[in-house]
Amino acid sequence: MNQLRGLMIKDWTIIKGYVLLALLLDIVIPLGAASLFHFEFYEGLLVFCGTMMALHTLVPIVLLSVLFTKEMDHPDIFFHSSASIHKINASKFGVALFATCLSLIWMSILTFAFTLFAPGIFVLNELLLFGAAFIAGILFFSVLVAIIYYFYLTMFYSMKPKIGGFAYIVSFGLFIFGLEMWDRVTATELYAAVTDFGVIQLSESELLTSLSYGLMVSFGDPPTIHLGQLLTTLLLLMILYLLSAMWFEKKVRA
């Protein structure tokens, strides 16, 4: 536990400057964009605040890039660390997600404050419900994106010693290929059969509408939640992480 705490303190020291920059941009970008573009100011402000919140899905991969780059710049320390790859990953993922939550909460507070100056745009109760669901959806997808990114990051570091800078192109190409293959898999009857369980039908309501938009999920008509698809996604992410961690330990840190 002490080792993990030490790793997290080290990682936080590396990224805290980037986090402060993100907190500053959370203010500057919505205010600047709402002032420059031809929108009604408060409506534009809330639109750009929502956009900034959605972009937090990508924050963990930026921070993970910084953390792993710093580690790879000092391979004499990183490769010979006594910490297991899971402790190293727990530190980096934990710090990156904590920083994402911190920035997202800050952005949410700013959005709420801006809304108080324009109370006629949204009903406050609806906005709070929508905002909470939206934040939950962003955090879920940020974890999903971070694990997928870690897989391709491991692939990149495995190839880089052999093909150099060309590893960037190959990794990106394999990412596009992976997206295409995943689209084909999800369109198959086998995938539908595996994920088609635990379907819960819900009644139409304003609550459901807010949650559906906030979580970036289309519930359809009648609205349904597919627990099978959710559980399958979580299982696949777990398997992908374990494979990536094992690969990183044996091929990158070896």
PDB file of N, CA, C and O in Angstrom, residues 144-213:
ATOM      1  N   LEU A 144     -13.595   3.566 -20.480  1.00  0.00           N
ATOM      2  CA  LEU A 144     -13.592   2.699 -21.659  1.00  0.00           C
ATOM      3  C   LEU A 144     -12.497   3.119 -22.633  1.00  0.00           C
ATOM      4  O   LEU A 144     -11.687   2.296 -23.095  1.00  0.00           O
ATOM      5  N   VAL A 145     -12.439   4.424 -22.940  1.00  0.00           N
ATOM      6  CA  VAL A 145     -11.446   4.941 -23.883  1.00  0.00           C
ATOM      7  C   VAL A 145     -10.034   4.763 -23.339  1.00  0.00           C
ATOM      8  O   VAL A 145      -9.105   4.434 -24.088  1.00  0.00           O
ATOM      9  N   ALA A 146      -9.850   4.965 -22.026  1.00  0.00           N
ATOM     10  CA  ALA A 146      -8.520   4.844 -21.426  1.00  0.00           C
ATOM     11  C   ALA A 146      -7.977   3.425 -21.542  1.00  0.00           C
ATOM     12  O   ALA A 146      -6.790   3.230 -21.829  1.00  0.00           O
ATOM     13  N   ILE A 147      -8.823   2.423 -21.327  1.00  0.00           N
ATOM     14  CA  ILE A 147      -8.363   1.032 -21.415  1.00  0.00           C
ATOM     15  C   ILE A 147      -8.016   0.663 -22.856  1.00  0.00           C
ATOM     16  O   ILE A 147      -6.994   0.008 -23.124  1.00  0.00           O
ATOM     17  N   ILE A 148      -8.867   1.090 -23.792  1.00  0.00           N
ATOM     18  CA  ILE A 148      -8.563   0.828 -25.204  1.00  0.00           C
ATOM     19  C   ILE A 148      -7.267   1.532 -25.601  1.00  0.00           C
ATOM     20  O   ILE A 148      -6.413   0.964 -26.304  1.00  0.00           O
ATOM     21  N   TYR A 149      -7.089   2.749 -25.136  1.00  0.00           N
ATOM     22  CA  TYR A 149      -5.870   3.494 -25.438  1.00  0.00           C
ATOM     23  C   TYR A 149      -4.646   2.783 -24.864  1.00  0.00           C
ATOM     24  O   TYR A 149      -3.593   2.714 -25.513  1.00  0.00           O
ATOM     25  N   TYR A 150      -4.765   2.247 -23.663  1.00  0.00           N
ATOM     26  CA  TYR A 150      -3.647   1.530 -23.041  1.00  0.00           C
ATOM     27  C   TYR A 150      -3.233   0.322 -23.883  1.00  0.00           C
ATOM     28  O   TYR A 150      -2.039   0.019 -24.005  1.00  0.00           O
ATOM     29  N   PHE A 151      -4.216  -0.349 -24.467  1.00  0.00           N
ATOM     30  CA  PHE A 151      -3.920  -1.496 -25.341  1.00  0.00           C
ATOM     31  C   PHE A 151      -3.064  -1.067 -26.532  1.00  0.00           C
ATOM     32  O   PHE A 151      -2.032  -1.680 -26.839  1.00  0.00           O
ATOM     33  N   TYR A 152      -3.468   0.024 -27.201  1.00  0.00           N
ATOM     34  CA  TYR A 152      -2.714   0.483 -28.363  1.00  0.00           C
ATOM     35  C   TYR A 152      -1.397   1.143 -27.955  1.00  0.00           C
ATOM     36  O   TYR A 152      -0.423   1.111 -28.725  1.00  0.00           O
ATOM     37  N   LEU A 153      -1.360   1.728 -26.760  1.00  0.00           N
ATOM     38  CA  LEU A 153      -0.106   2.283 -26.260  1.00  0.00           C
ATOM     39  C   LEU A 153       0.916   1.165 -26.031  1.00  0.00           C
ATOM     40  O   LEU A 153       2.102   1.304 -26.369  1.00  0.00           O
ATOM     41  N   THR A 154       0.440   0.051 -25.478  1.00  0.00           N
ATOM     42  CA  THR A 154       1.308  -1.112 -25.294  1.00  0.00           C
ATOM     43  C   THR A 154       1.813  -1.633 -26.635  1.00  0.00           C
ATOM     44  O   THR A 154       2.991  -1.964 -26.790  1.00  0.00           O
ATOM     45  N   MET A 155       0.921  -1.686 -27.603  1.00  0.00           N
ATOM     46  CA  MET A 155       1.302  -2.113 -28.951  1.00  0.00           C
ATOM     47  C   MET A 155       2.362  -1.180 -29.529  1.00  0.00           C
ATOM     48  O   MET A 155       3.358  -1.620 -30.133  1.00  0.00           O
ATOM     49  N   PHE A 156       2.166   0.126 -29.327  1.00  0.00           N
ATOM     50  CA  PHE A 156       3.112   1.114 -29.849  1.00  0.00           C
ATOM     51  C   PHE A 156       4.498   0.934 -29.242  1.00  0.00           C
ATOM     52  O   PHE A 156       5.503   0.885 -29.965  1.00  0.00           O
ATOM     53  N   TYR A 157       4.560   0.815 -27.908  1.00  0.00           N
ATOM     54  CA  TYR A 157       5.866   0.681 -27.257  1.00  0.00           C
ATOM     55  C   TYR A 157       6.529  -0.658 -27.565  1.00  0.00           C
ATOM     56  O   TYR A 157       7.765  -0.768 -27.478  1.00  0.00           O
ATOM     57  N   SER A 158       5.743  -1.643 -27.922  1.00  0.00           N
ATOM     58  CA  SER A 158       6.319  -2.922 -28.324  1.00  0.00           C
ATOM     59  C   SER A 158       6.986  -2.823 -29.691  1.00  0.00           C
ATOM     60  O   SER A 158       8.011  -3.460 -29.953  1.00  0.00           O
ATOM     61  N   MET A 159       6.398  -2.033 -30.581  1.00  0.00           N
ATOM     62  CA  MET A 159       6.914  -1.913 -31.939  1.00  0.00           C
ATOM     63  C   MET A 159       8.005  -0.860 -32.088  1.00  0.00           C
ATOM     64  O   MET A 159       8.876  -0.977 -32.957  1.00  0.00           O
ATOM     65  N   LYS A 160       7.972   0.180 -31.255  1.00  0.00           N
ATOM     66  CA  LYS A 160       8.868   1.319 -31.455  1.00  0.00           C
ATOM     67  C   LYS A 160      10.352   0.954 -31.480  1.00  0.00           C
ATOM     68  O   LYS A 160      11.095   1.477 -32.324  1.00  0.00           O
ATOM     69  N   PRO A 161      10.842   0.064 -30.588  1.00  0.00           N
ATOM     70  CA  PRO A 161      12.282  -0.268 -30.665  1.00  0.00           C
ATOM     71  C   PRO A 161      12.674  -0.934 -31.985  1.00  0.00           C
ATOM     72  O   PRO A 161      13.843  -0.883 -32.380  1.00  0.00           O
ATOM     73  N   LYS A 162      11.715  -1.542 -32.684  1.00  0.00           N
ATOM     74  CA  LYS A 162      12.016  -2.272 -33.910  1.00  0.00           C
ATOM     75  C   LYS A 162      11.836  -1.423 -35.166  1.00  0.00           C
ATOM     76  O   LYS A 162      12.617  -1.529 -36.115  1.00  0.00           O
ATOM     77  N   ILE A 163      10.808  -0.568 -35.190  1.00  0.00           N
ATOM     78  CA  ILE A 163      10.527   0.191 -36.421  1.00  0.00           C
ATOM     79  C   ILE A 163      10.565   1.699 -36.213  1.00  0.00           C
ATOM     80  O   ILE A 163      10.263   2.461 -37.136  1.00  0.00           O
ATOM     81  N   GLY A 164      10.918   2.153 -35.008  1.00  0.00           N
ATOM     82  CA  GLY A 164      11.079   3.579 -34.759  1.00  0.00           C
ATOM     83  C   GLY A 164       9.791   4.368 -34.887  1.00  0.00           C
ATOM     84  O   GLY A 164       8.720   3.912 -34.492  1.00  0.00           O
ATOM     85  N   GLY A 165       9.905   5.556 -35.504  1.00  0.00           N
ATOM     86  CA  GLY A 165       8.756   6.453 -35.631  1.00  0.00           C
ATOM     87  C   GLY A 165       7.633   5.897 -36.473  1.00  0.00           C
ATOM     88  O   GLY A 165       6.491   6.368 -36.378  1.00  0.00           O
ATOM     89  N   PHE A 166       7.921   4.904 -37.300  1.00  0.00           N
ATOM     90  CA  PHE A 166       6.880   4.282 -38.114  1.00  0.00           C
ATOM     91  C   PHE A 166       5.822   3.607 -37.244  1.00  0.00           C
ATOM     92  O   PHE A 166       4.709   3.327 -37.700  1.00  0.00           O
ATOM     93  N   ALA A 167       6.173   3.378 -35.960  1.00  0.00           N
ATOM     94  CA  ALA A 167       5.220   2.753 -35.032  1.00  0.00           C
ATOM     95  C   ALA A 167       3.977   3.614 -34.833  1.00  0.00           C
ATOM     96  O   ALA A 167       2.888   3.092 -34.576  1.00  0.00           O
ATOM     97  N   TYR A 168       4.126   4.942 -34.964  1.00  0.00           N
ATOM     98  CA  TYR A 168       2.959   5.824 -34.841  1.00  0.00           C
ATOM     99  C   TYR A 168       1.942   5.509 -35.937  1.00  0.00           C
ATOM    100  O   TYR A 168       0.737   5.397 -35.675  1.00  0.00           O
ATOM    101  N   ILE A 169       2.437   5.379 -37.163  1.00  0.00           N
ATOM    102  CA  ILE A 169       1.549   5.132 -38.306  1.00  0.00           C
ATOM    103  C   ILE A 169       0.909   3.755 -38.195  1.00  0.00           C
ATOM    104  O   ILE A 169      -0.292   3.590 -38.420  1.00  0.00           O
ATOM    105  N   VAL A 170       1.721   2.753 -37.845  1.00  0.00           N
ATOM    106  CA  VAL A 170       1.195   1.394 -37.738  1.00  0.00           C
ATOM    107  C   VAL A 170       0.149   1.310 -36.631  1.00  0.00           C
ATOM    108  O   VAL A 170      -0.912   0.689 -36.809  1.00  0.00           O
ATOM    109  N   SER A 171       0.425   1.932 -35.480  1.00  0.00           N
ATOM    110  CA  SER A 171      -0.525   1.898 -34.361  1.00  0.00           C
ATOM    111  C   SER A 171      -1.838   2.558 -34.743  1.00  0.00           C
ATOM    112  O   SER A 171      -2.921   2.038 -34.434  1.00  0.00           O
ATOM    113  N   PHE A 172      -1.761   3.694 -35.423  1.00  0.00           N
ATOM    114  CA  PHE A 172      -2.982   4.387 -35.845  1.00  0.00           C
ATOM    115  C   PHE A 172      -3.753   3.541 -36.858  1.00  0.00           C
ATOM    116  O   PHE A 172      -4.984   3.444 -36.790  1.00  0.00           O
ATOM    117  N   GLY A 173      -3.022   2.930 -37.797  1.00  0.00           N
ATOM    118  CA  GLY A 173      -3.674   2.071 -38.776  1.00  0.00           C
ATOM    119  C   GLY A 173      -4.370   0.885 -38.126  1.00  0.00           C
ATOM    120  O   GLY A 173      -5.491   0.521 -38.501  1.00  0.00           O
ATOM    121  N   LEU A 174      -3.710   0.285 -37.134  1.00  0.00           N
ATOM    122  CA  LEU A 174      -4.314  -0.841 -36.428  1.00  0.00           C
ATOM    123  C   LEU A 174      -5.529  -0.394 -35.607  1.00  0.00           C
ATOM    124  O   LEU A 174      -6.486  -1.162 -35.442  1.00  0.00           O
ATOM    125  N   PHE A 175      -5.495   0.832 -35.101  1.00  0.00           N
ATOM    126  CA  PHE A 175      -6.646   1.369 -34.374  1.00  0.00           C
ATOM    127  C   PHE A 175      -7.849   1.498 -35.305  1.00  0.00           C
ATOM    128  O   PHE A 175      -8.967   1.091 -34.949  1.00  0.00           O
ATOM    129  N   ILE A 176      -7.644   2.056 -36.493  1.00  0.00           N
ATOM    130  CA  ILE A 176      -8.731   2.187 -37.468  1.00  0.00           C
ATOM    131  C   ILE A 176      -9.252   0.811 -37.877  1.00  0.00           C
ATOM    132  O   ILE A 176     -10.463   0.586 -37.981  1.00  0.00           O
ATOM    133  N   PHE A 177      -8.318  -0.127 -38.087  1.00  0.00           N
ATOM    134  CA  PHE A 177      -8.708  -1.496 -38.432  1.00  0.00           C
ATOM    135  C   PHE A 177      -9.525  -2.124 -37.301  1.00  0.00           C
ATOM    136  O   PHE A 177     -10.531  -2.807 -37.539  1.00  0.00           O
ATOM    137  N   GLY A 178      -9.106  -1.885 -36.055  1.00  0.00           N
ATOM    138  CA  GLY A 178      -9.837  -2.414 -34.906  1.00  0.00           C
ATOM    139  C   GLY A 178     -11.252  -1.869 -34.823  1.00  0.00           C
ATOM    140  O   GLY A 178     -12.196  -2.614 -34.509  1.00  0.00           O
ATOM    141  N   LEU A 179     -11.426  -0.566 -35.103  1.00  0.00           N
ATOM    142  CA  LEU A 179     -12.765   0.028 -35.103  1.00  0.00           C
ATOM    143  C   LEU A 179     -13.651  -0.626 -36.162  1.00  0.00           C
ATOM    144  O   LEU A 179     -14.831  -0.911 -35.911  1.00  0.00           O
ATOM    145  N   GLU A 180     -13.079  -0.852 -37.342  1.00  0.00           N
ATOM    146  CA  GLU A 180     -13.846  -1.474 -38.423  1.00  0.00           C
ATOM    147  C   GLU A 180     -14.259  -2.890 -38.041  1.00  0.00           C
ATOM    148  O   GLU A 180     -15.407  -3.310 -38.264  1.00  0.00           O
ATOM    149  N   MET A 181     -13.343  -3.638 -37.463  1.00  0.00           N
ATOM    150  CA  MET A 181     -13.642  -5.015 -37.066  1.00  0.00           C
ATOM    151  C   MET A 181     -14.704  -5.056 -35.966  1.00  0.00           C
ATOM    152  O   MET A 181     -15.589  -5.911 -35.970  1.00  0.00           O
ATOM    153  N   TRP A 182     -14.612  -4.106 -35.039  1.00  0.00           N
ATOM    154  CA  TRP A 182     -15.598  -4.065 -33.956  1.00  0.00           C
ATOM    155  C   TRP A 182     -16.992  -3.753 -34.489  1.00  0.00           C
ATOM    156  O   TRP A 182     -17.979  -4.340 -34.050  1.00  0.00           O
ATOM    157  N   ASP A 183     -17.076  -2.837 -35.448  1.00  0.00           N
ATOM    158  CA  ASP A 183     -18.367  -2.536 -36.070  1.00  0.00           C
ATOM    159  C   ASP A 183     -18.955  -3.776 -36.735  1.00  0.00           C
ATOM    160  O   ASP A 183     -20.164  -4.023 -36.677  1.00  0.00           O
ATOM    161  N   ARG A 184     -18.098  -4.568 -37.354  1.00  0.00           N
ATOM    162  CA  ARG A 184     -18.582  -5.780 -38.014  1.00  0.00           C
ATOM    163  C   ARG A 184     -19.026  -6.827 -36.992  1.00  0.00           C
ATOM    164  O   ARG A 184     -20.021  -7.526 -37.208  1.00  0.00           O
ATOM    165  N   VAL A 185     -18.276  -6.927 -35.895  1.00  0.00           N
ATOM    166  CA  VAL A 185     -18.635  -7.902 -34.858  1.00  0.00           C
ATOM    167  C   VAL A 185     -19.985  -7.559 -34.239  1.00  0.00           C
ATOM    168  O   VAL A 185     -20.838  -8.434 -34.028  1.00  0.00           O
ATOM    169  N   THR A 186     -20.199  -6.279 -33.915  1.00  0.00           N
ATOM    170  CA  THR A 186     -21.451  -5.872 -33.267  1.00  0.00           C
ATOM    171  C   THR A 186     -22.653  -6.015 -34.188  1.00  0.00           C
ATOM    172  O   THR A 186     -23.797  -6.000 -33.722  1.00  0.00           O
ATOM    173  N   ALA A 187     -22.395  -6.136 -35.477  1.00  0.00           N
ATOM    174  CA  ALA A 187     -23.497  -6.306 -36.429  1.00  0.00           C
ATOM    175  C   ALA A 187     -23.853  -7.767 -36.662  1.00  0.00           C
ATOM    176  O   ALA A 187     -24.819  -8.058 -37.372  1.00  0.00           O
ATOM    177  N   THR A 188     -23.119  -8.701 -36.055  1.00  0.00           N
ATOM    178  CA  THR A 188     -23.365 -10.119 -36.274  1.00  0.00           C
ATOM    179  C   THR A 188     -24.479 -10.643 -35.368  1.00  0.00           C
ATOM    180  O   THR A 188     -24.760 -10.073 -34.309  1.00  0.00           O
ATOM    181  N   GLU A 189     -25.068 -11.748 -35.781  1.00  0.00           N
ATOM    182  CA  GLU A 189     -26.105 -12.387 -34.975  1.00  0.00           C
ATOM    183  C   GLU A 189     -25.514 -12.990 -33.701  1.00  0.00           C
ATOM    184  O   GLU A 189     -26.190 -13.058 -32.670  1.00  0.00           O
ATOM    185  N   LEU A 190     -24.262 -13.437 -33.785  1.00  0.00           N
ATOM    186  CA  LEU A 190     -23.611 -14.008 -32.608  1.00  0.00           C
ATOM    187  C   LEU A 190     -23.496 -12.980 -31.495  1.00  0.00           C
ATOM    188  O   LEU A 190     -23.803 -13.268 -30.327  1.00  0.00           O
ATOM    189  N   TYR A 191     -23.070 -11.757 -31.836  1.00  0.00           N
ATOM    190  CA  TYR A 191     -22.956 -10.701 -30.830  1.00  0.00           C
ATOM    191  C   TYR A 191     -24.332 -10.385 -30.241  1.00  0.00           C
ATOM    192  O   TYR A 191     -24.465 -10.202 -29.026  1.00  0.00           O
ATOM    193  N   ALA A 192     -25.333 -10.318 -31.100  1.00  0.00           N
ATOM    194  CA  ALA A 192     -26.690 -10.045 -30.623  1.00  0.00           C
ATOM    195  C   ALA A 192     -27.161 -11.133 -29.671  1.00  0.00           C
ATOM    196  O   ALA A 192     -27.788 -10.856 -28.643  1.00  0.00           O
ATOM    197  N   ALA A 193     -26.825 -12.393 -29.993  1.00  0.00           N
ATOM    198  CA  ALA A 193     -27.254 -13.507 -29.143  1.00  0.00           C
ATOM    199  C   ALA A 193     -26.550 -13.472 -27.789  1.00  0.00           C
ATOM    200  O   ALA A 193     -27.154 -13.762 -26.753  1.00  0.00           O
ATOM    201  N   VAL A 194     -25.272 -13.101 -27.800  1.00  0.00           N
ATOM    202  CA  VAL A 194     -24.496 -13.064 -26.559  1.00  0.00           C
ATOM    203  C   VAL A 194     -24.957 -11.935 -25.644  1.00  0.00           C
ATOM    204  O   VAL A 194     -25.007 -12.087 -24.414  1.00  0.00           O
ATOM    205  N   THR A 195     -25.315 -10.812 -26.219  1.00  0.00           N
ATOM    206  CA  THR A 195     -25.643  -9.629 -25.413  1.00  0.00           C
ATOM    207  C   THR A 195     -27.141  -9.454 -25.166  1.00  0.00           C
ATOM    208  O   THR A 195     -27.529  -8.574 -24.394  1.00  0.00           O
ATOM    209  N   ASP A 196     -27.958 -10.290 -25.811  1.00  0.00           N
ATOM    210  CA  ASP A 196     -29.407 -10.096 -25.712  1.00  0.00           C
ATOM    211  C   ASP A 196     -29.981 -10.808 -24.491  1.00  0.00           C
ATOM    212  O   ASP A 196     -30.747 -11.764 -24.587  1.00  0.00           O
ATOM    213  N   PHE A 197     -29.601 -10.334 -23.316  1.00  0.00           N
ATOM    214  CA  PHE A 197     -30.209 -10.828 -22.074  1.00  0.00           C
ATOM    215  C   PHE A 197     -30.266  -9.666 -21.084  1.00  0.00           C
ATOM    216  O   PHE A 197     -29.571  -8.663 -21.223  1.00  0.00           O
ATOM    217  N   GLY A 198     -31.090  -9.824 -20.100  1.00  0.00           N
ATOM    218  CA  GLY A 198     -31.247  -8.768 -19.106  1.00  0.00           C
ATOM    219  C   GLY A 198     -31.822  -7.500 -19.671  1.00  0.00           C
ATOM    220  O   GLY A 198     -31.430  -6.393 -19.280  1.00  0.00           O
ATOM    221  N   VAL A 199     -32.774  -7.628 -20.604  1.00  0.00           N
ATOM    222  CA  VAL A 199     -33.405  -6.450 -21.196  1.00  0.00           C
ATOM    223  C   VAL A 199     -34.514  -5.959 -20.274  1.00  0.00           C
ATOM    224  O   VAL A 199     -35.438  -6.693 -19.947  1.00  0.00           O
ATOM    225  N   ILE A 200     -34.399  -4.703 -19.849  1.00  0.00           N
ATOM    226  CA  ILE A 200     -35.367  -4.113 -18.921  1.00  0.00           C
ATOM    227  C   ILE A 200     -36.140  -3.023 -19.651  1.00  0.00           C
ATOM    228  O   ILE A 200     -35.553  -2.083 -20.188  1.00  0.00           O
ATOM    229  N   GLN A 201     -37.470  -3.179 -19.690  1.00  0.00           N
ATOM    230  CA  GLN A 201     -38.303  -2.160 -20.314  1.00  0.00           C
ATOM    231  C   GLN A 201     -38.661  -1.095 -19.290  1.00  0.00           C
ATOM    232  O   GLN A 201     -38.970  -1.395 -18.138  1.00  0.00           O
ATOM    233  N   LEU A 202     -38.610   0.144 -19.734  1.00  0.00           N
ATOM    234  CA  LEU A 202     -38.911   1.272 -18.866  1.00  0.00           C
ATOM    235  C   LEU A 202     -40.074   2.059 -19.440  1.00  0.00           C
ATOM    236  O   LEU A 202     -40.316   2.053 -20.652  1.00  0.00           O
ATOM    237  N   SER A 203     -40.762   2.762 -18.573  1.00  0.00           N
ATOM    238  CA  SER A 203     -41.873   3.586 -19.029  1.00  0.00           C
ATOM    239  C   SER A 203     -41.356   4.954 -19.440  1.00  0.00           C
ATOM    240  O   SER A 203     -40.331   5.432 -18.954  1.00  0.00           O
ATOM    241  N   GLU A 204     -42.071   5.585 -20.378  1.00  0.00           N
ATOM    242  CA  GLU A 204     -41.690   6.926 -20.817  1.00  0.00           C
ATOM    243  C   GLU A 204     -41.838   7.908 -19.658  1.00  0.00           C
ATOM    244  O   GLU A 204     -42.804   7.869 -18.908  1.00  0.00           O
ATOM    245  N   SER A 205     -40.856   8.773 -19.523  1.00  0.00           N
ATOM    246  CA  SER A 205     -40.941   9.799 -18.493  1.00  0.00           C
ATOM    247  C   SER A 205     -39.909  10.875 -18.777  1.00  0.00           C
ATOM    248  O   SER A 205     -38.973  10.674 -19.552  1.00  0.00           O
ATOM    249  N   GLU A 206     -40.084  12.021 -18.157  1.00  0.00           N
ATOM    250  CA  GLU A 206     -39.093  13.079 -18.301  1.00  0.00           C
ATOM    251  C   GLU A 206     -37.762  12.650 -17.699  1.00  0.00           C
ATOM    252  O   GLU A 206     -36.686  13.013 -18.183  1.00  0.00           O
ATOM    253  N   LEU A 207     -37.833  11.869 -16.616  1.00  0.00           N
ATOM    254  CA  LEU A 207     -36.614  11.361 -15.995  1.00  0.00           C
ATOM    255  C   LEU A 207     -35.828  10.500 -16.987  1.00  0.00           C
ATOM    256  O   LEU A 207     -34.622  10.654 -17.155  1.00  0.00           O
ATOM    257  N   LEU A 208     -36.537   9.598 -17.670  1.00  0.00           N
ATOM    258  CA  LEU A 208     -35.886   8.719 -18.630  1.00  0.00           C
ATOM    259  C   LEU A 208     -35.282   9.517 -19.777  1.00  0.00           C
ATOM    260  O   LEU A 208     -34.176   9.243 -20.230  1.00  0.00           O
ATOM    261  N   THR A 209     -36.023  10.521 -20.248  1.00  0.00           N
ATOM    262  CA  THR A 209     -35.516  11.349 -21.338  1.00  0.00           C
ATOM    263  C   THR A 209     -34.226  12.046 -20.942  1.00  0.00           C
ATOM    264  O   THR A 209     -33.256  12.069 -21.690  1.00  0.00           O
ATOM    265  N   SER A 210     -34.203  12.592 -19.740  1.00  0.00           N
ATOM    266  CA  SER A 210     -32.998  13.275 -19.263  1.00  0.00           C
ATOM    267  C   SER A 210     -31.831  12.303 -19.136  1.00  0.00           C
ATOM    268  O   SER A 210     -30.709  12.601 -19.539  1.00  0.00           O
ATOM    269  N   LEU A 211     -32.111  11.126 -18.596  1.00  0.00           N
ATOM    270  CA  LEU A 211     -31.045  10.140 -18.425  1.00  0.00           C
ATOM    271  C   LEU A 211     -30.536   9.634 -19.775  1.00  0.00           C
ATOM    272  O   LEU A 211     -29.342   9.436 -19.965  1.00  0.00           O
ATOM    273  N   SER A 212     -31.453   9.452 -20.732  1.00  0.00           N
ATOM    274  CA  SER A 212     -31.043   8.922 -22.030  1.00  0.00           C
ATOM    275  C   SER A 212     -30.107   9.881 -22.739  1.00  0.00           C
ATOM    276  O   SER A 212     -29.094   9.479 -23.308  1.00  0.00           O
ATOM    277  N   TYR A 213     -30.418  11.189 -22.678  1.00  0.00           N
ATOM    278  CA  TYR A 213     -29.523  12.157 -23.298  1.00  0.00           C
ATOM    279  C   TYR A 213     -28.247  12.310 -22.487  1.00  0.00           C
ATOM    280  O   TYR A 213     -27.154  12.429 -23.021  1.00  0.00           O
TER     281      TYR A 213
END
